[in-house]
Coordinates of C-alpha atoms and ligand atoms in Angstrom, one line a residue:
M1 CA 166.3 2.8 127.4
V2 CA 164.7 -0.2 127.3
D3 CA 163.1 -2.5 123.9
R4 CA 159.2 -3.6 123.9
V5 CA 159.3 -6.1 126.7
G6 CA 161.5 -4.2 128.5
R7 CA 165.1 -5.0 128.2
P8 CA 167.9 -2.5 128.5
L9 CA 170.3 -1.5 125.9
T10 CA 173.7 -2.4 128.4
S11 CA 175.8 -4.5 126.5
L12 CA 177.4 -4.6 123.2
R13 CA 179.8 -6.9 121.3
V14 CA 182.0 -5.3 118.4
S15 CA 183.5 -8.4 116.1
V16 CA 186.4 -6.9 115.0
T17 CA 187.0 -9.3 112.2
D18 CA 185.4 -12.2 110.5
R19 CA 188.7 -14.1 110.1
C20 CA 189.8 -17.5 112.5
N21 CA 192.9 -19.5 112.8
M22 CA 190.9 -22.0 114.5
R23 CA 188.4 -23.9 112.6
C24 CA 186.1 -25.1 115.4
H25 CA 184.0 -28.3 114.8
Y26 CA 181.0 -26.4 116.1
C27 CA 181.4 -22.9 114.3
M28 CA 183.8 -22.7 111.4
P29 CA 183.6 -27.0 109.8
E30 CA 183.5 -26.2 107.0
D31 CA 186.9 -26.2 104.3
D32 CA 185.8 -22.6 102.3
Y33 CA 183.9 -19.5 104.0
V34 CA 182.4 -16.2 101.9
W35 CA 184.5 -13.3 103.8
L36 CA 183.5 -9.7 104.6
P37 CA 184.8 -7.4 101.7
R38 CA 187.3 -5.7 103.1
A39 CA 187.1 -2.6 102.1
S40 CA 183.4 -2.9 104.1
L41 CA 185.0 -3.1 107.7
L42 CA 185.0 -0.9 110.1
T43 CA 188.3 1.3 110.9
Y44 CA 189.0 1.7 114.6
E45 CA 187.6 5.3 114.3
E46 CA 185.0 3.7 113.0
M47 CA 183.9 1.7 115.9
A48 CA 184.6 4.3 118.2
R49 CA 182.9 6.8 116.9
L50 CA 179.4 3.7 116.8
V51 CA 180.2 2.5 120.5
A52 CA 180.3 6.5 122.0
V53 CA 177.2 7.0 120.5
F54 CA 175.7 3.4 121.4
A55 CA 177.1 4.2 125.5
T56 CA 175.3 7.5 125.0
L57 CA 172.5 5.2 125.3
G58 CA 173.0 3.4 127.9
V59 CA 175.7 0.6 126.4
R60 CA 178.1 0.2 130.0
K61 CA 179.8 -3.3 128.8
V62 CA 181.7 -3.6 125.8
R63 CA 183.6 -7.0 124.7
L64 CA 185.9 -7.3 122.1
T65 CA 184.8 -10.5 119.6
G66 CA 185.5 -12.0 116.2
G67 CA 186.3 -13.9 114.1
E68 CA 189.4 -14.0 116.4
P69 CA 190.1 -10.6 117.6
L70 CA 193.9 -10.5 117.7
L71 CA 194.1 -11.1 114.3
R72 CA 193.0 -7.7 114.0
K73 CA 196.6 -5.6 113.4
D74 CA 197.4 -3.4 116.8
L75 CA 193.8 -4.4 118.7
A76 CA 195.4 -2.3 121.9
T77 CA 195.1 0.5 119.9
L78 CA 191.1 0.0 119.5
V79 CA 191.2 -0.4 123.4
A80 CA 193.3 2.4 123.8
M81 CA 190.3 4.2 121.8
L82 CA 187.2 3.0 123.6
Q83 CA 189.2 2.9 126.9
R84 CA 188.9 6.7 126.9
E85 CA 184.9 6.4 126.9
H86 CA 184.3 7.4 130.3
R87 CA 180.6 5.8 130.4
L88 CA 181.4 2.4 129.6
H89 CA 182.0 0.2 133.1
D90 CA 183.2 -2.9 131.6
L91 CA 186.0 -3.5 128.3
A92 CA 186.3 -7.1 127.7
L93 CA 187.8 -9.7 125.2
T94 CA 186.6 -13.2 124.0
T95 CA 190.0 -14.8 122.3
N96 CA 191.1 -18.3 121.2
G97 CA 194.3 -18.2 123.1
T98 CA 196.7 -18.7 119.9
L99 CA 198.4 -15.6 120.2
L100 CA 197.2 -13.8 123.3
A101 CA 200.8 -14.3 125.3
G102 CA 202.4 -11.7 122.6
E103 CA 199.9 -9.2 123.4
A104 CA 198.4 -9.6 126.9
E105 CA 200.7 -6.5 128.6
R106 CA 199.9 -4.1 125.5
L107 CA 196.2 -4.9 126.0
R108 CA 196.7 -4.5 129.4
R109 CA 198.8 -1.4 129.3
A110 CA 195.8 0.0 126.5
G111 CA 193.0 -0.2 129.6
L112 CA 191.3 -3.9 128.9
D113 CA 189.3 -4.9 131.9
R114 CA 189.0 -8.6 131.3
I115 CA 189.6 -11.9 128.6
T116 CA 187.8 -14.7 128.3
V117 CA 190.0 -17.7 126.4
S118 CA 187.9 -20.4 124.8
L119 CA 189.0 -23.5 125.6
D120 CA 187.2 -27.3 124.9
T121 CA 189.9 -29.6 126.2
L122 CA 193.2 -29.8 127.6
R123 CA 194.1 -32.8 125.0
P124 CA 196.3 -30.8 122.3
E125 CA 195.1 -34.1 120.0
R126 CA 191.9 -33.4 120.2
L127 CA 192.4 -29.9 119.1
E128 CA 194.3 -30.4 116.1
R129 CA 191.2 -32.9 115.1
F130 CA 188.3 -31.0 116.4
A131 CA 189.7 -27.5 115.5
K132 CA 192.5 -28.0 113.0
S133 CA 194.8 -26.2 115.3
G134 CA 198.2 -27.7 116.4
R135 CA 198.8 -24.2 118.7
H136 CA 197.3 -26.0 122.2
A137 CA 200.8 -25.0 124.1
E138 CA 200.1 -21.7 122.9
I139 CA 196.7 -21.1 124.3
V140 CA 198.0 -22.3 127.6
A141 CA 200.4 -19.9 127.4
G142 CA 198.4 -17.1 126.4
I143 CA 196.0 -18.3 129.5
R144 CA 199.8 -18.0 131.8
A145 CA 200.9 -14.4 130.5
A146 CA 197.1 -12.6 130.6
R147 CA 197.2 -13.5 134.4
R148 CA 200.9 -12.3 134.2
A149 CA 200.0 -9.3 132.9
G150 CA 197.1 -8.8 135.8
F151 CA 193.9 -9.9 134.2
E152 CA 192.6 -11.1 137.4
R153 CA 189.0 -12.0 136.5
L154 CA 190.5 -14.4 133.7
K155 CA 187.4 -16.4 132.2
I156 CA 187.5 -20.1 130.6
N157 CA 184.6 -20.8 127.9
S158 CA 184.6 -24.5 127.3
V159 CA 182.1 -25.5 124.3
V160 CA 180.6 -29.0 125.9
I161 CA 179.8 -31.5 123.3
R162 CA 179.3 -35.0 123.8
G163 CA 181.7 -37.5 122.3
Y164 CA 184.5 -34.7 122.2
N165 CA 184.8 -33.7 125.7
D166 CA 182.2 -34.4 128.0
D167 CA 184.7 -36.8 129.8
E168 CA 186.8 -33.5 130.5
L169 CA 184.3 -31.7 132.6
A170 CA 185.9 -32.0 135.8
D171 CA 189.8 -31.9 134.4
L172 CA 188.9 -28.7 132.9
I173 CA 187.1 -27.6 136.7
G174 CA 190.5 -28.8 138.0
F175 CA 192.8 -27.0 135.4
G176 CA 190.4 -23.8 135.9
R177 CA 191.7 -23.6 139.5
A178 CA 195.3 -24.3 138.7
E179 CA 195.5 -21.3 136.6
G180 CA 193.5 -18.5 138.6
A181 CA 190.5 -18.9 135.9
E182 CA 186.9 -19.7 136.1
I183 CA 185.6 -21.7 133.8
R184 CA 182.7 -21.6 132.3
F185 CA 180.5 -24.4 130.4
I186 CA 178.6 -23.5 127.2
E187 CA 175.6 -26.0 126.3
Y188 CA 176.7 -27.0 121.9
M189 CA 174.3 -24.5 120.1
D190 CA 172.9 -24.6 117.0
V191 CA 173.4 -20.4 115.8
G192 CA 174.9 -20.0 112.3
G193 CA 178.0 -22.0 111.2
A194 CA 177.1 -25.3 113.4
T195 CA 176.3 -27.0 110.5
R196 CA 176.8 -30.3 112.0
W197 CA 174.7 -29.6 115.1
S198 CA 172.0 -32.0 116.1
R199 CA 170.1 -31.9 119.7
D200 CA 172.0 -35.5 121.0
Q201 CA 175.2 -33.6 121.0
V202 CA 173.9 -30.9 123.2
V203 CA 174.7 -31.9 127.2
P204 CA 172.5 -30.1 128.8
R205 CA 173.1 -27.7 132.2
S206 CA 171.5 -30.6 134.1
E207 CA 173.7 -33.9 133.3
I208 CA 176.9 -31.3 133.5
L209 CA 176.2 -30.5 136.9
E210 CA 175.2 -34.1 137.5
R211 CA 178.4 -35.4 136.1
L212 CA 180.7 -32.9 137.8
G213 CA 179.1 -33.8 141.3
R214 CA 180.4 -37.4 141.1
T215 CA 184.0 -36.5 141.1
Y216 CA 183.6 -33.0 143.4
G217 CA 180.3 -34.0 145.8
S218 CA 177.9 -31.4 146.5
I219 CA 177.4 -27.9 144.0
A220 CA 175.5 -25.2 145.3
A221 CA 174.1 -22.1 143.4
V222 CA 175.7 -19.1 143.6
A223 CA 173.3 -15.9 142.8
H224 CA 173.9 -14.2 139.7
D225 CA 173.3 -10.9 137.9
S226 CA 169.9 -12.0 136.4
S227 CA 171.4 -10.0 133.1
A228 CA 174.5 -12.4 133.2
P229 CA 174.0 -15.4 130.5
A230 CA 176.0 -17.9 133.0
A231 CA 174.3 -19.7 135.8
R232 CA 177.2 -19.9 138.5
F233 CA 177.8 -22.6 140.9
R234 CA 180.4 -23.5 143.4
L235 CA 182.3 -26.5 144.6
A236 CA 182.4 -27.8 148.5
D237 CA 186.2 -26.5 148.4
G238 CA 185.1 -23.0 146.7
T239 CA 186.1 -23.3 143.7
E240 CA 183.1 -21.4 141.7
F241 CA 182.1 -21.8 137.9
G242 CA 179.8 -21.2 135.1
I243 CA 177.4 -23.0 132.9
I244 CA 175.7 -21.2 130.0
A245 CA 172.6 -23.1 129.1
S246 CA 171.4 -21.0 126.0
V247 CA 170.0 -24.4 124.2
T248 CA 167.7 -26.1 127.2
A249 CA 166.9 -22.2 129.3
P250 CA 167.3 -20.0 127.5
F251 CA 168.1 -16.1 129.0
C252 CA 166.2 -14.1 126.1
A253 CA 163.7 -12.6 129.0
A254 CA 167.2 -10.7 130.6
C255 CA 169.2 -10.2 127.6
D256 CA 170.6 -7.0 127.2
R257 CA 172.7 -7.7 124.6
S258 CA 173.1 -6.9 120.8
R259 CA 176.0 -7.3 118.3
V260 CA 178.4 -5.4 115.6
T261 CA 179.9 -7.4 113.0
A262 CA 183.4 -5.8 111.9
D263 CA 181.4 -4.4 108.5
G264 CA 179.5 -2.4 111.1
T265 CA 175.9 -4.5 110.4
W266 CA 173.7 -4.8 114.1
F267 CA 172.5 -7.8 115.6
L268 CA 170.0 -7.1 118.4
C269 CA 169.5 -11.3 118.8
L270 CA 172.4 -13.8 118.1
Y271 CA 169.1 -15.5 116.1
A272 CA 168.5 -12.7 114.6
G273 CA 167.8 -13.6 110.6
A274 CA 168.8 -9.9 109.6
G275 CA 170.0 -6.8 111.1
V276 CA 170.8 -2.9 111.0
D277 CA 173.6 -1.3 108.8
L278 CA 175.2 1.2 110.8
R279 CA 178.0 1.9 108.2
Q280 CA 175.8 3.0 105.4
P281 CA 174.9 6.1 108.1
V282 CA 178.4 6.4 109.4
R283 CA 179.9 6.5 105.9
G284 CA 177.3 8.5 104.3
G285 CA 177.8 11.9 107.0
A286 CA 175.0 11.0 109.3
T287 CA 176.2 13.0 112.4
D288 CA 175.8 11.2 116.3
A289 CA 172.1 12.0 116.7
E290 CA 170.7 10.6 113.7
L291 CA 172.9 7.7 114.7
A292 CA 171.8 7.9 118.0
A293 CA 167.8 7.9 116.6
T294 CA 168.8 4.7 114.4
I295 CA 169.6 2.9 117.3
T296 CA 166.9 3.8 119.2
A297 CA 164.3 3.1 116.8
A298 CA 165.6 -0.5 116.4
W299 CA 166.1 -0.9 120.1
H300 CA 162.4 0.2 121.0
A301 CA 160.7 -2.1 118.1
R302 CA 163.0 -5.3 119.8
A303 CA 160.8 -7.8 120.7
D304 CA 163.5 -10.7 119.5
R305 CA 163.0 -14.3 121.4
G306 CA 165.5 -16.1 119.5
A307 CA 166.9 -19.3 121.7
E308 CA 163.2 -19.8 123.2
Q309 CA 161.7 -19.8 119.9
R310 CA 164.4 -22.5 118.9
L311 CA 163.9 -24.3 122.3
A312 CA 160.2 -24.4 121.5
L313 CA 159.9 -25.9 118.0
P314 CA 159.3 -29.5 117.2
V315 CA 162.1 -31.1 115.4
R316 CA 165.5 -28.6 115.8
G317 CA 168.1 -28.9 113.4
A318 CA 171.1 -26.7 112.1
L319 CA 169.9 -23.3 111.9
Y320 CA 171.0 -22.5 108.3
P321 CA 172.5 -25.2 106.0
I322 CA 176.1 -23.9 104.1
D323 CA 174.5 -22.6 100.8
G324 CA 172.2 -20.7 103.3
L325 CA 175.3 -18.7 105.3
R326 CA 177.6 -19.0 101.6
A327 CA 174.3 -16.4 100.8
D328 CA 174.5 -14.1 103.7
P329 CA 178.2 -14.4 105.6
H330 CA 176.2 -12.5 108.2
R331 CA 174.3 -15.5 109.6
E332 CA 177.6 -17.1 110.4
M333 CA 178.7 -16.6 114.4
H334 CA 182.4 -16.0 113.8
T335 CA 180.7 -13.5 111.8
R336 CA 178.4 -12.0 113.9
G337 CA 181.0 -12.6 117.0
G338 CA 180.1 -15.1 120.3
Ligands
SAM1 N1 187.5 -16.4 118.6 C1 187.1 -16.1 119.7 C2 187.2 -17.4 120.6 O1 187.4 -18.1 120.3 O2 187.3 -17.1 121.8 C3 185.8 -15.1 119.7 C4 185.0 -15.8 118.8 S1 183.8 -17.4 118.5 C5 182.9 -17.0 117.8 C6 183.2 -16.3 121.0 C7 182.5 -18.2 121.4 O3 181.5 -18.3 120.7 C8 183.9 -19.2 121.8 O4 183.6 -19.1 123.3 C9 183.1 -20.3 121.3 O5 183.5 -21.2 122.0 C10 181.4 -19.8 120.8 N2 180.9 -20.6 120.0 C11 181.1 -20.8 118.6 N3 179.9 -21.5 118.5 C12 179.2 -22.4 119.4 C13 178.2 -23.2 119.2 N4 178.0 -23.5 118.8 N5 178.0 -23.0 120.7 C14 178.5 -22.8 122.1 N6 179.4 -21.8 121.5 C15 180.0 -21.4 120.3

């Protein structure tokens, strides 16, 4: 099944909660938030049913995210339910890592394939200041526990922000190499929630490469799957890393991903103003065929190129002001799922 410009529906991010135990400056910089009503949150059974319907329509990769997905009780139970969906080839998790040490083994046993941990700095005091979190040691312990539990293809996401962590790029690569994890640098995006975003804080891919080249010498591009968001590179010693250049080189043309929020709202683009309500039909007794018809109609009509449209703006600032986010928390990155 393809959309209006030929993009398949392959990859689905399922946000299991809009809550987070960190307050990263680029995602949740405010003091208080409007949360999704608890009664609106899908149960694991409802999520698994939706994923099964999506799988019949072509979805092969599912990533659990949030908010912080490990704040949701017994996440391994959902993993075990999804693992039984034989059409999925890849079941992954994105987490801030703070609670991972205690869960890694259970997640592995439940059938999770891959984990990505978000870690932007190697300096605990910076995490404290920038994410209001004193849990740096727990994150590192989580990465190590995941390796011990058998997660071979660990990734570390690092959002690069000028003046915050852009002096740590080479160190992050070294850390990833030592811990057996691949670093993926992410350009700071003007998504909902990034209310302090400004263009000058974005460190473009070209500059990331140039800075790494100063420490590590020549860097070669590595061929990669065209629908993957990260362009991949290799250092002379064989260490590989990725860069997700969503701001300066958007990958809309090959974007095969969409997102379901914890309350069952389906967004076809990270930047989309509105989503498709799947909770109402799920709870209203719709059959799987009716759900599939709703999803099919929306995907066939999809023409979003959100990141490219943002790039074309002559003047670019935060996507939404705080009031706009409070009016509809679905606009938040932590609700939509990164
Ligand atoms: N709590 C989990 C975590 O920390 O990985 C999952 C949710 S988080 C929203 C998912 C990813 O989105 C993280 O890697 C985070 O760094 C990224 N992210 C959030 N806001 C961003 C922004 N403004 N620009 C780029 N990446 C962002």
